[in-house]
Amino acid sequence: MKLLEEVQLKLVSSLKGKDLLTLLDYTSKEVQQLVELATQLKMITKEGKCPKLLEGKTLGMIFEKHSTRTRISFEVGMNQLGGKGMFMHARDLQIGRGESIYDTAHVLEGYLDGIMIRANSHAMVKELAEHASIPVINGLTDIYHPCQALADLETIAENKGHLKGLKIAYVGDGNNVAHSLVVASAHVGMNVAVATPVGYECDAEVIAKAQAIAEANGSTIIITNDPIDAVINADVVYADVWTSMGQEEEAAKRLEDFAGYQINDELVAYAKPNYMFLHCLPAHREEEVASSVIDGPNSYIFEQAENRLHAQKAVLASILA
């Protein structure tokens, strides 16, 4: 494509036709290339030069959970790349009335070029990918959120100038966001520290796999229950909500259990003076993060949210073009 050559855009060709279920399935080189591609796409899009790499392609977008950033960024991303994103809520599909994943996968592969799904169960998304002959992209499950992590890396790289050797501290629930952040950080040689209350730690199997990747890239992963230990000398401090979708009945207990884990001025004083604050959003101000931090000069949350668009375009272009 002429425009592709003009802007010197290099897709991650090894990912063509491949699923994105978790970044554990990708090589460190592929993750790094996606971050670089996302930054390039962001730049040329703002210059009005985004090539229509996905003209004539349709991405089916299945949602079991509410969404702002995931839905809009995928839909706009497909549009900017010349394709179409089709929103489908699970309750409006036969899958919401008991149709099997097997049947759904084979029906959709006859209509679509790819599927993005934001689901409750990672096991269900894996099953969908196993049966569908078209690529499946994880827009969020109970265990992983890979597209968010790619946008996080893009945001850090743009503002710090590099990734390898930086320290990122995550304070809060050892959830899907934490899992993908740890894996992504390991792939790019970032040191990561995760602080959670007792009983809310990350999945041990996920951490073990990430540890192997980190060791290969010369970085470290620290798991602790002490927020100060995690945040000391951090270049990036990261938060997520304490009560995610589907956990509303646990909200009162979680508020009690997470007391002392708020990212506030006292805690970030242990980070480097030029630390970046990140949050995947939506945020509950004065719960997991103080307003003075999330709305302060070190906060990059809205750039981070925008970068969901460009990181996902990098994924879409590499997988579907």
PDB file of C-alpha atoms in Angstrom:
ATOM      1  CA  MET A   1       0.000   0.000   0.000  1.00  0.00           C
ATOM      2  CA  LYS A   2       1.488   3.321  -1.100  1.00  0.00           C
ATOM      3  CA  LEU A   3       0.479   5.281   2.000  1.00  0.00           C
ATOM      4  CA  LEU A   4       1.843   2.506   4.210  1.00  0.00           C
ATOM      5  CA  GLU A   5       5.218   2.928   2.493  1.00  0.00           C
ATOM      6  CA  GLU A   6       5.053   6.722   2.675  1.00  0.00           C
ATOM      7  CA  VAL A   7       4.589   6.767   6.442  1.00  0.00           C
ATOM      8  CA  GLN A   8       7.105   3.903   6.897  1.00  0.00           C
ATOM      9  CA  LEU A   9       4.628   1.965   9.009  1.00  0.00           C
ATOM     10  CA  LYS A  10       5.760  -1.538   9.912  1.00  0.00           C
ATOM     11  CA  LEU A  11       3.071  -3.918  11.089  1.00  0.00           C
ATOM     12  CA  VAL A  12       3.866  -6.795  13.427  1.00  0.00           C
ATOM     13  CA  SER A  13       3.579  -9.360  10.651  1.00  0.00           C
ATOM     14  CA  SER A  14       4.102 -12.369  12.941  1.00  0.00           C
ATOM     15  CA  LEU A  15       0.720 -11.600  14.524  1.00  0.00           C
ATOM     16  CA  LYS A  16      -1.326 -11.783  11.313  1.00  0.00           C
ATOM     17  CA  GLY A  17      -4.382 -13.962  11.900  1.00  0.00           C
ATOM     18  CA  LYS A  18      -3.430 -14.575  15.539  1.00  0.00           C
ATOM     19  CA  ASP A  19      -5.665 -14.279  18.613  1.00  0.00           C
ATOM     20  CA  LEU A  20      -4.934 -11.861  21.455  1.00  0.00           C
ATOM     21  CA  LEU A  21      -6.163 -13.570  24.600  1.00  0.00           C
ATOM     22  CA  THR A  22      -3.244 -12.744  26.892  1.00  0.00           C
ATOM     23  CA  LEU A  23       0.174 -11.179  26.349  1.00  0.00           C
ATOM     24  CA  LEU A  24       1.649 -14.406  27.705  1.00  0.00           C
ATOM     25  CA  ASP A  25       0.963 -15.802  24.223  1.00  0.00           C
ATOM     26  CA  TYR A  26       3.113 -13.119  22.560  1.00  0.00           C
ATOM     27  CA  THR A  27       6.899 -12.801  22.485  1.00  0.00           C
ATOM     28  CA  SER A  28       8.654  -9.877  24.129  1.00  0.00           C
ATOM     29  CA  LYS A  29       9.691  -8.652  20.683  1.00  0.00           C
ATOM     30  CA  GLU A  30       6.074  -8.682  19.498  1.00  0.00           C
ATOM     31  CA  VAL A  31       4.894  -6.714  22.541  1.00  0.00           C
ATOM     32  CA  GLN A  32       7.646  -4.139  22.063  1.00  0.00           C
ATOM     33  CA  GLN A  33       6.843  -3.843  18.350  1.00  0.00           C
ATOM     34  CA  LEU A  34       3.146  -3.294  19.108  1.00  0.00           C
ATOM     35  CA  VAL A  35       4.003  -0.425  21.468  1.00  0.00           C
ATOM     36  CA  GLU A  36       6.204   1.168  18.818  1.00  0.00           C
ATOM     37  CA  LEU A  37       3.513   0.709  16.173  1.00  0.00           C
ATOM     38  CA  ALA A  38       0.875   2.240  18.454  1.00  0.00           C
ATOM     39  CA  THR A  39       3.032   5.345  18.899  1.00  0.00           C
ATOM     40  CA  GLN A  40       3.521   5.600  15.137  1.00  0.00           C
ATOM     41  CA  LEU A  41      -0.191   5.214  14.467  1.00  0.00           C
ATOM     42  CA  LYS A  42      -0.996   7.892  17.011  1.00  0.00           C
ATOM     43  CA  MET A  43       1.393  10.311  15.346  1.00  0.00           C
ATOM     44  CA  ILE A  44       0.242   9.758  11.770  1.00  0.00           C
ATOM     45  CA  THR A  45      -3.447   9.747  12.770  1.00  0.00           C
ATOM     46  CA  LYS A  46      -3.033  13.212  14.261  1.00  0.00           C
ATOM     47  CA  GLU A  47      -1.382  14.260  10.991  1.00  0.00           C
ATOM     48  CA  GLY A  48      -4.367  12.921   9.017  1.00  0.00           C
ATOM     49  CA  LYS A  49      -2.347  10.161   7.362  1.00  0.00           C
ATOM     50  CA  CYS A  50      -3.769   6.982   8.909  1.00  0.00           C
ATOM     51  CA  PRO A  51      -3.826   4.361   6.108  1.00  0.00           C
ATOM     52  CA  LYS A  52      -7.075   2.464   5.514  1.00  0.00           C
ATOM     53  CA  LEU A  53      -5.487  -0.881   6.223  1.00  0.00           C
ATOM     54  CA  LEU A  54      -8.763  -2.583   7.145  1.00  0.00           C
ATOM     55  CA  GLU A  55     -10.994  -1.360   4.318  1.00  0.00           C
ATOM     56  CA  GLY A  56     -13.799  -3.867   3.807  1.00  0.00           C
ATOM     57  CA  LYS A  57     -13.097  -5.619   7.147  1.00  0.00           C
ATOM     58  CA  THR A  58     -15.680  -6.002   9.910  1.00  0.00           C
ATOM     59  CA  LEU A  59     -14.928  -6.584  13.592  1.00  0.00           C
ATOM     60  CA  GLY A  60     -17.738  -8.047  15.674  1.00  0.00           C
ATOM     61  CA  MET A  61     -17.646  -6.629  19.205  1.00  0.00           C
ATOM     62  CA  ILE A  62     -19.414  -8.746  21.832  1.00  0.00           C
ATOM     63  CA  PHE A  63     -20.062  -7.200  25.252  1.00  0.00           C
ATOM     64  CA  GLU A  64     -21.182  -8.984  28.396  1.00  0.00           C
ATOM     65  CA  LYS A  65     -20.049  -6.030  30.531  1.00  0.00           C
ATOM     66  CA  HIS A  66     -20.596  -2.276  30.384  1.00  0.00           C
ATOM     67  CA  SER A  67     -17.934  -0.316  28.559  1.00  0.00           C
ATOM     68  CA  THR A  68     -16.875   3.206  27.692  1.00  0.00           C
ATOM     69  CA  ARG A  69     -13.227   3.072  26.604  1.00  0.00           C
ATOM     70  CA  THR A  70     -13.220  -0.436  25.129  1.00  0.00           C
ATOM     71  CA  ARG A  71     -16.304   0.001  22.967  1.00  0.00           C
ATOM     72  CA  ILE A  72     -15.547   3.490  21.701  1.00  0.00           C
ATOM     73  CA  SER A  73     -11.828   2.933  21.093  1.00  0.00           C
ATOM     74  CA  PHE A  74     -12.363  -0.283  19.115  1.00  0.00           C
ATOM     75  CA  GLU A  75     -15.198   1.213  17.079  1.00  0.00           C
ATOM     76  CA  VAL A  76     -13.299   4.414  16.308  1.00  0.00           C
ATOM     77  CA  GLY A  77     -10.114   2.453  15.678  1.00  0.00           C
ATOM     78  CA  MET A  78     -11.791   0.263  13.074  1.00  0.00           C
ATOM     79  CA  ASN A  79     -13.271   3.368  11.452  1.00  0.00           C
ATOM     80  CA  GLN A  80      -9.914   5.162  11.305  1.00  0.00           C
ATOM     81  CA  LEU A  81      -8.354   2.087   9.700  1.00  0.00           C
ATOM     82  CA  GLY A  82     -11.137   1.973   7.080  1.00  0.00           C
ATOM     83  CA  GLY A  83     -13.110  -0.916   8.538  1.00  0.00           C
ATOM     84  CA  LYS A  84     -16.260  -1.264  10.620  1.00  0.00           C
ATOM     85  CA  GLY A  85     -16.810  -2.213  14.245  1.00  0.00           C
ATOM     86  CA  MET A  86     -20.181  -3.851  14.954  1.00  0.00           C
ATOM     87  CA  PHE A  87     -21.468  -3.591  18.546  1.00  0.00           C
ATOM     88  CA  MET A  88     -23.283  -6.678  19.830  1.00  0.00           C
ATOM     89  CA  HIS A  89     -24.449  -6.994  23.429  1.00  0.00           C
ATOM     90  CA  ALA A  90     -24.465 -10.614  24.561  1.00  0.00           C
ATOM     91  CA  ARG A  91     -28.061 -10.314  25.789  1.00  0.00           C
ATOM     92  CA  ASP A  92     -29.155  -9.468  22.237  1.00  0.00           C
ATOM     93  CA  LEU A  93     -27.464 -12.531  20.746  1.00  0.00           C
ATOM     94  CA  GLN A  94     -28.576 -16.135  20.944  1.00  0.00           C
ATOM     95  CA  ILE A  95     -25.498 -16.786  23.075  1.00  0.00           C
ATOM     96  CA  GLY A  96     -27.375 -14.883  25.772  1.00  0.00           C
ATOM     97  CA  ARG A  97     -30.180 -17.465  25.528  1.00  0.00           C
ATOM     98  CA  GLY A  98     -28.000 -20.538  25.740  1.00  0.00           C
ATOM     99  CA  GLU A  99     -26.652 -21.092  22.227  1.00  0.00           C
ATOM    100  CA  SER A 100     -23.360 -22.949  22.510  1.00  0.00           C
ATOM    101  CA  ILE A 101     -19.999 -21.235  22.122  1.00  0.00           C
ATOM    102  CA  TYR A 102     -19.183 -23.796  19.425  1.00  0.00           C
ATOM    103  CA  ASP A 103     -22.212 -22.844  17.315  1.00  0.00           C
ATOM    104  CA  THR A 104     -21.728 -19.119  17.923  1.00  0.00           C
ATOM    105  CA  ALA A 105     -18.075 -19.270  16.851  1.00  0.00           C
ATOM    106  CA  HIS A 106     -18.843 -21.043  13.580  1.00  0.00           C
ATOM    107  CA  VAL A 107     -21.756 -18.748  12.744  1.00  0.00           C
ATOM    108  CA  LEU A 108     -19.774 -15.567  13.391  1.00  0.00           C
ATOM    109  CA  GLU A 109     -16.729 -16.702  11.393  1.00  0.00           C
ATOM    110  CA  GLY A 110     -18.970 -16.758   8.321  1.00  0.00           C
ATOM    111  CA  TYR A 111     -19.864 -13.089   8.723  1.00  0.00           C
ATOM    112  CA  LEU A 112     -16.886 -11.382  10.327  1.00  0.00           C
ATOM    113  CA  ASP A 113     -13.145 -10.898   9.914  1.00  0.00           C
ATOM    114  CA  GLY A 114     -12.465 -10.833  13.640  1.00  0.00           C
ATOM    115  CA  ILE A 115     -14.145 -10.853  17.051  1.00  0.00           C
ATOM    116  CA  MET A 116     -13.452  -8.643  20.037  1.00  0.00           C
ATOM    117  CA  ILE A 117     -15.149  -9.815  23.221  1.00  0.00           C
ATOM    118  CA  ARG A 118     -15.467  -8.221  26.659  1.00  0.00           C
ATOM    119  CA  ALA A 119     -16.590 -11.085  28.843  1.00  0.00           C
ATOM    120  CA  ASN A 120     -17.055 -12.358  32.369  1.00  0.00           C
ATOM    121  CA  SER A 121     -15.158 -15.613  31.891  1.00  0.00           C
ATOM    122  CA  HIS A 122     -11.706 -16.037  30.375  1.00  0.00           C
ATOM    123  CA  ALA A 123     -12.478 -19.721  29.898  1.00  0.00           C
ATOM    124  CA  MET A 124     -15.408 -18.811  27.652  1.00  0.00           C
ATOM    125  CA  VAL A 125     -13.230 -16.508  25.536  1.00  0.00           C
ATOM    126  CA  LYS A 126     -10.616 -19.257  25.172  1.00  0.00           C
ATOM    127  CA  GLU A 127     -13.339 -21.635  24.016  1.00  0.00           C
ATOM    128  CA  LEU A 128     -14.584 -19.091  21.489  1.00  0.00           C
ATOM    129  CA  ALA A 129     -11.066 -18.688  20.108  1.00  0.00           C
ATOM    130  CA  GLU A 130     -10.564 -22.449  19.908  1.00  0.00           C
ATOM    131  CA  HIS A 131     -13.615 -22.908  17.694  1.00  0.00           C
ATOM    132  CA  ALA A 132     -13.515 -19.723  15.584  1.00  0.00           C
ATOM    133  CA  SER A 133     -11.322 -19.701  12.487  1.00  0.00           C
ATOM    134  CA  ILE A 134     -11.070 -15.895  12.677  1.00  0.00           C
ATOM    135  CA  PRO A 135      -8.954 -13.975  15.244  1.00  0.00           C
ATOM    136  CA  VAL A 136     -10.417 -13.340  18.694  1.00  0.00           C
ATOM    137  CA  ILE A 137      -9.277 -10.335  20.751  1.00  0.00           C
ATOM    138  CA  ASN A 138      -9.761 -10.190  24.508  1.00  0.00           C
ATOM    139  CA  GLY A 139     -11.334  -6.839  25.381  1.00  0.00           C
ATOM    140  CA  LEU A 140     -11.398  -7.846  29.079  1.00  0.00           C
ATOM    141  CA  THR A 141     -12.032 -11.000  31.073  1.00  0.00           C
ATOM    142  CA  ASP A 142     -11.896 -11.921  34.728  1.00  0.00           C
ATOM    143  CA  ILE A 143      -8.190 -12.804  34.449  1.00  0.00           C
ATOM    144  CA  TYR A 144      -6.635 -10.586  31.752  1.00  0.00           C
ATOM    145  CA  HIS A 145      -6.952  -7.150  30.150  1.00  0.00           C
ATOM    146  CA  PRO A 146      -4.151  -7.137  27.527  1.00  0.00           C
ATOM    147  CA  CYS A 147      -5.312  -4.164  25.461  1.00  0.00           C
ATOM    148  CA  GLN A 148      -5.237  -1.950  28.544  1.00  0.00           C
ATOM    149  CA  ALA A 149      -1.678  -3.020  29.325  1.00  0.00           C
ATOM    150  CA  LEU A 150      -0.494  -2.175  25.803  1.00  0.00           C
ATOM    151  CA  ALA A 151      -1.964   1.316  26.142  1.00  0.00           C
ATOM    152  CA  ASP A 152      -0.245   1.646  29.526  1.00  0.00           C
ATOM    153  CA  LEU A 153       3.142   0.820  27.999  1.00  0.00           C
ATOM    154  CA  GLU A 154       2.554   3.253  25.147  1.00  0.00           C
ATOM    155  CA  THR A 155       1.746   6.046  27.607  1.00  0.00           C
ATOM    156  CA  ILE A 156       4.832   5.407  29.705  1.00  0.00           C
ATOM    157  CA  ALA A 157       7.136   5.146  26.690  1.00  0.00           C
ATOM    158  CA  GLU A 158       5.869   8.398  25.203  1.00  0.00           C
ATOM    159  CA  ASN A 159       6.450  10.331  28.407  1.00  0.00           C
ATOM    160  CA  LYS A 160       9.561   8.652  29.807  1.00  0.00           C
ATOM    161  CA  GLY A 161      11.300   8.073  26.485  1.00  0.00           C
ATOM    162  CA  HIS A 162      11.980   4.406  27.265  1.00  0.00           C
ATOM    163  CA  LEU A 163      10.620   1.444  29.216  1.00  0.00           C
ATOM    164  CA  LYS A 164      13.461  -0.890  30.134  1.00  0.00           C
ATOM    165  CA  GLY A 165      14.730  -0.392  33.679  1.00  0.00           C
ATOM    166  CA  LEU A 166      11.824   1.759  34.865  1.00  0.00           C
ATOM    167  CA  LYS A 167       9.916   0.767  38.001  1.00  0.00           C
ATOM    168  CA  ILE A 168       6.122   0.590  38.027  1.00  0.00           C
ATOM    169  CA  ALA A 169       4.185   0.132  41.261  1.00  0.00           C
ATOM    170  CA  TYR A 170       0.635  -1.221  41.263  1.00  0.00           C
ATOM    171  CA  VAL A 171      -1.348  -0.801  44.497  1.00  0.00           C
ATOM    172  CA  GLY A 172      -4.751  -2.420  44.945  1.00  0.00           C
ATOM    173  CA  ASP A 173      -6.563  -5.577  43.905  1.00  0.00           C
ATOM    174  CA  GLY A 174      -4.597  -8.391  42.245  1.00  0.00           C
ATOM    175  CA  ASN A 175      -7.055  -8.504  39.373  1.00  0.00           C
ATOM    176  CA  ASN A 176      -7.128  -8.747  35.578  1.00  0.00           C
ATOM    177  CA  VAL A 177      -5.530  -5.312  35.150  1.00  0.00           C
ATOM    178  CA  ALA A 178      -2.729  -6.197  37.564  1.00  0.00           C
ATOM    179  CA  HIS A 179      -2.101  -9.521  35.794  1.00  0.00           C
ATOM    180  CA  SER A 180      -1.756  -7.977  32.354  1.00  0.00           C
ATOM    181  CA  LEU A 181       0.304  -5.060  33.665  1.00  0.00           C
ATOM    182  CA  VAL A 182       2.796  -7.445  35.291  1.00  0.00           C
ATOM    183  CA  VAL A 183       3.088  -9.549  32.131  1.00  0.00           C
ATOM    184  CA  ALA A 184       3.451  -6.508  29.866  1.00  0.00           C
ATOM    185  CA  SER A 185       6.070  -4.943  32.134  1.00  0.00           C
ATOM    186  CA  ALA A 186       8.059  -8.173  32.144  1.00  0.00           C
ATOM    187  CA  HIS A 187       8.044  -8.249  28.337  1.00  0.00           C
ATOM    188  CA  VAL A 188       9.642  -4.797  28.069  1.00  0.00           C
ATOM    189  CA  GLY A 189      12.127  -5.135  30.926  1.00  0.00           C
ATOM    190  CA  MET A 190      10.336  -2.909  33.412  1.00  0.00           C
ATOM    191  CA  ASN A 191      10.633  -3.671  37.120  1.00  0.00           C
ATOM    192  CA  VAL A 192       7.214  -4.080  38.691  1.00  0.00           C
ATOM    193  CA  ALA A 193       6.036  -4.144  42.294  1.00  0.00           C
ATOM    194  CA  VAL A 194       2.491  -5.166  43.226  1.00  0.00           C
ATOM    195  CA  ALA A 195       1.037  -4.390  46.669  1.00  0.00           C
ATOM    196  CA  THR A 196      -2.281  -5.967  47.624  1.00  0.00           C
ATOM    197  CA  PRO A 197      -4.056  -6.700  50.899  1.00  0.00           C
ATOM    198  CA  VAL A 198      -3.742 -10.236  52.216  1.00  0.00           C
ATOM    199  CA  GLY A 199      -6.173 -12.457  50.355  1.00  0.00           C
ATOM    200  CA  TYR A 200      -6.289 -10.229  47.266  1.00  0.00           C
ATOM    201  CA  GLU A 201      -2.965 -11.243  45.711  1.00  0.00           C
ATOM    202  CA  CYS A 202      -2.443 -11.878  42.005  1.00  0.00           C
ATOM    203  CA  ASP A 203      -2.870 -15.389  40.649  1.00  0.00           C
ATOM    204  CA  ALA A 204       0.292 -17.346  41.502  1.00  0.00           C
ATOM    205  CA  GLU A 205       0.413 -19.115  38.130  1.00  0.00           C
ATOM    206  CA  VAL A 206       0.239 -15.838  36.208  1.00  0.00           C
ATOM    207  CA  ILE A 207       3.018 -14.348  38.335  1.00  0.00           C
ATOM    208  CA  ALA A 208       5.219 -17.424  37.875  1.00  0.00           C
ATOM    209  CA  LYS A 209       4.902 -17.165  34.087  1.00  0.00           C
ATOM    210  CA  ALA A 210       5.608 -13.432  34.202  1.00  0.00           C
ATOM    211  CA  GLN A 211       8.647 -14.050  36.416  1.00  0.00           C
ATOM    212  CA  ALA A 212      10.188 -16.234  33.728  1.00  0.00           C
ATOM    213  CA  ILE A 213       9.674 -13.495  31.139  1.00  0.00           C
ATOM    214  CA  ALA A 214      11.088 -10.842  33.487  1.00  0.00           C
ATOM    215  CA  GLU A 215      14.206 -12.884  34.179  1.00  0.00           C
ATOM    216  CA  ALA A 216      14.807 -13.275  30.453  1.00  0.00           C
ATOM    217  CA  ASN A 217      14.585  -9.492  30.046  1.00  0.00           C
ATOM    218  CA  GLY A 218      16.651  -8.566  33.103  1.00  0.00           C
ATOM    219  CA  SER A 219      13.861  -7.164  35.244  1.00  0.00           C
ATOM    220  CA  THR A 220      12.219  -8.033  38.546  1.00  0.00           C
ATOM    221  CA  ILE A 221       8.740  -8.632  39.948  1.00  0.00           C
ATOM    222  CA  ILE A 222       8.052  -7.925  43.608  1.00  0.00           C
ATOM    223  CA  ILE A 223       4.855  -9.105  45.297  1.00  0.00           C
ATOM    224  CA  THR A 224       4.129  -7.539  48.663  1.00  0.00           C
ATOM    225  CA  ASN A 225       1.353  -6.551  51.051  1.00  0.00           C
ATOM    226  CA  ASP A 226       3.063  -3.251  51.891  1.00  0.00           C
ATOM    227  CA  PRO A 227       2.153  -0.277  49.639  1.00  0.00           C
ATOM    228  CA  ILE A 228       5.211   1.695  50.738  1.00  0.00           C
ATOM    229  CA  ASP A 229       7.563  -1.133  49.745  1.00  0.00           C
ATOM    230  CA  ALA A 230       5.956  -1.155  46.304  1.00  0.00           C
ATOM    231  CA  VAL A 231       5.985   2.597  45.708  1.00  0.00           C
ATOM    232  CA  ILE A 232       9.524   3.418  46.919  1.00  0.00           C
ATOM    233  CA  ASN A 233      11.477   4.987  44.014  1.00  0.00           C
ATOM    234  CA  ALA A 234       8.731   4.159  41.524  1.00  0.00           C
ATOM    235  CA  ASP A 235       8.718   5.888  38.132  1.00  0.00           C
ATOM    236  CA  VAL A 236       5.040   4.993  37.651  1.00  0.00           C
ATOM    237  CA  VAL A 237       2.282   4.475  40.232  1.00  0.00           C
ATOM    238  CA  TYR A 238      -0.846   2.644  39.108  1.00  0.00           C
ATOM    239  CA  ALA A 239      -4.315   2.146  40.628  1.00  0.00           C
ATOM    240  CA  ASP A 240      -7.554   0.379  39.768  1.00  0.00           C
ATOM    241  CA  VAL A 241     -10.923   0.306  41.507  1.00  0.00           C
ATOM    242  CA  TRP A 242     -11.193  -1.862  44.607  1.00  0.00           C
ATOM    243  CA  THR A 243     -14.573  -3.255  43.553  1.00  0.00           C
ATOM    244  CA  SER A 244     -14.824  -4.302  39.909  1.00  0.00           C
ATOM    245  CA  MET A 245     -17.933  -5.111  37.881  1.00  0.00           C
ATOM    246  CA  GLY A 246     -19.622  -8.196  39.260  1.00  0.00           C
ATOM    247  CA  GLN A 247     -18.208  -7.690  42.759  1.00  0.00           C
ATOM    248  CA  GLU A 248     -20.739  -5.144  43.966  1.00  0.00           C
ATOM    249  CA  GLU A 249     -21.985  -7.412  46.764  1.00  0.00           C
ATOM    250  CA  GLU A 250     -18.442  -7.398  48.196  1.00  0.00           C
ATOM    251  CA  ALA A 251     -18.118  -3.599  48.157  1.00  0.00           C
ATOM    252  CA  ALA A 252     -18.497  -2.982  51.896  1.00  0.00           C
ATOM    253  CA  LYS A 253     -16.005  -5.694  52.829  1.00  0.00           C
ATOM    254  CA  ARG A 254     -13.557  -4.543  50.205  1.00  0.00           C
ATOM    255  CA  LEU A 255     -13.669  -0.967  51.482  1.00  0.00           C
ATOM    256  CA  GLU A 256     -12.686  -2.297  54.873  1.00  0.00           C
ATOM    257  CA  ASP A 257     -10.022  -4.692  53.593  1.00  0.00           C
ATOM    258  CA  PHE A 258      -8.382  -2.105  51.337  1.00  0.00           C
ATOM    259  CA  ALA A 259      -8.129   0.592  54.007  1.00  0.00           C
ATOM    260  CA  GLY A 260      -4.535   1.798  53.928  1.00  0.00           C
ATOM    261  CA  TYR A 261      -4.099   1.054  50.222  1.00  0.00           C
ATOM    262  CA  GLN A 262      -5.299   4.403  48.884  1.00  0.00           C
ATOM    263  CA  ILE A 263      -2.838   6.148  46.591  1.00  0.00           C
ATOM    264  CA  ASN A 264      -2.608   9.578  48.195  1.00  0.00           C
ATOM    265  CA  ASP A 265      -0.067  12.362  48.670  1.00  0.00           C
ATOM    266  CA  GLU A 266       1.511  10.590  51.625  1.00  0.00           C
ATOM    267  CA  LEU A 267       2.089   7.375  49.648  1.00  0.00           C
ATOM    268  CA  VAL A 268       3.347   8.933  46.402  1.00  0.00           C
ATOM    269  CA  ALA A 269       5.901  10.921  48.400  1.00  0.00           C
ATOM    270  CA  TYR A 270       7.891   7.658  48.390  1.00  0.00           C
ATOM    271  CA  ALA A 271       7.913   7.578  44.569  1.00  0.00           C
ATOM    272  CA  LYS A 272      10.292   9.567  42.408  1.00  0.00           C
ATOM    273  CA  PRO A 273       9.386  13.278  42.201  1.00  0.00           C
ATOM    274  CA  ASN A 274       8.596  12.986  38.484  1.00  0.00           C
ATOM    275  CA  TYR A 275       6.495   9.825  38.864  1.00  0.00           C
ATOM    276  CA  MET A 276       3.560   9.223  36.533  1.00  0.00           C
ATOM    277  CA  PHE A 277       0.167   8.312  37.947  1.00  0.00           C
ATOM    278  CA  LEU A 278      -1.934   5.918  35.843  1.00  0.00           C
ATOM    279  CA  HIS A 279      -5.434   4.512  36.308  1.00  0.00           C
ATOM    280  CA  CYS A 280      -7.316   2.322  33.809  1.00  0.00           C
ATOM    281  CA  LEU A 281     -10.617   4.091  34.668  1.00  0.00           C
ATOM    282  CA  PRO A 282     -13.361   4.387  35.704  1.00  0.00           C
ATOM    283  CA  ALA A 283     -12.051   5.770  38.997  1.00  0.00           C
ATOM    284  CA  HIS A 284     -13.638   6.209  42.399  1.00  0.00           C
ATOM    285  CA  ARG A 285     -12.016   9.343  43.732  1.00  0.00           C
ATOM    286  CA  GLU A 286     -11.269   9.270  47.461  1.00  0.00           C
ATOM    287  CA  GLU A 287     -11.433   5.467  47.475  1.00  0.00           C
ATOM    288  CA  GLU A 288      -8.483   3.887  45.669  1.00  0.00           C
ATOM    289  CA  VAL A 289      -6.959   7.264  44.829  1.00  0.00           C
ATOM    290  CA  ALA A 290      -7.081  10.745  46.329  1.00  0.00           C
ATOM    291  CA  SER A 291      -8.391  13.537  44.102  1.00  0.00           C
ATOM    292  CA  SER A 292      -5.173  15.455  44.685  1.00  0.00           C
ATOM    293  CA  VAL A 293      -3.252  12.650  42.959  1.00  0.00           C
ATOM    294  CA  ILE A 294      -5.561  11.672  40.109  1.00  0.00           C
ATOM    295  CA  ASP A 295      -6.256  15.315  39.233  1.00  0.00           C
ATOM    296  CA  GLY A 296      -2.712  16.464  40.000  1.00  0.00           C
ATOM    297  CA  PRO A 297       0.229  17.377  37.735  1.00  0.00           C
ATOM    298  CA  ASN A 298       1.652  13.824  37.732  1.00  0.00           C
ATOM    299  CA  SER A 299      -1.555  12.255  36.403  1.00  0.00           C
ATOM    300  CA  TYR A 300      -1.649  10.959  32.824  1.00  0.00           C
ATOM    301  CA  ILE A 301      -5.007   9.189  32.980  1.00  0.00           C
ATOM    302  CA  PHE A 302      -6.631  10.892  29.999  1.00  0.00           C
ATOM    303  CA  GLU A 303      -3.654  10.407  27.703  1.00  0.00           C
ATOM    304  CA  GLN A 304      -3.641   6.804  28.908  1.00  0.00           C
ATOM    305  CA  ALA A 305      -7.334   6.483  28.019  1.00  0.00           C
ATOM    306  CA  GLU A 306      -6.755   7.958  24.554  1.00  0.00           C
ATOM    307  CA  ASN A 307      -3.933   5.521  23.959  1.00  0.00           C
ATOM    308  CA  ARG A 308      -6.378   2.627  24.192  1.00  0.00           C
ATOM    309  CA  LEU A 309      -7.407   3.748  20.701  1.00  0.00           C
ATOM    310  CA  HIS A 310      -3.928   3.704  19.216  1.00  0.00           C
ATOM    311  CA  ALA A 311      -2.711   0.550  20.971  1.00  0.00           C
ATOM    312  CA  GLN A 312      -5.777  -1.319  19.738  1.00  0.00           C
ATOM    313  CA  LYS A 313      -5.260  -0.012  16.220  1.00  0.00           C
ATOM    314  CA  ALA A 314      -1.781  -1.518  16.353  1.00  0.00           C
ATOM    315  CA  VAL A 315      -3.311  -4.858  17.360  1.00  0.00           C
ATOM    316  CA  LEU A 316      -6.112  -4.668  14.779  1.00  0.00           C
ATOM    317  CA  ALA A 317      -3.825  -3.668  11.921  1.00  0.00           C
ATOM    318  CA  SER A 318      -1.277  -6.371  12.703  1.00  0.00           C
ATOM    319  CA  ILE A 319      -3.849  -9.132  13.169  1.00  0.00           C
ATOM    320  CA  LEU A 320      -6.417  -8.277  10.497  1.00  0.00           C
ATOM    321  CA  ALA A 321      -4.641  -6.373   7.689  1.00  0.00           C
TER     322      ALA A 321
END
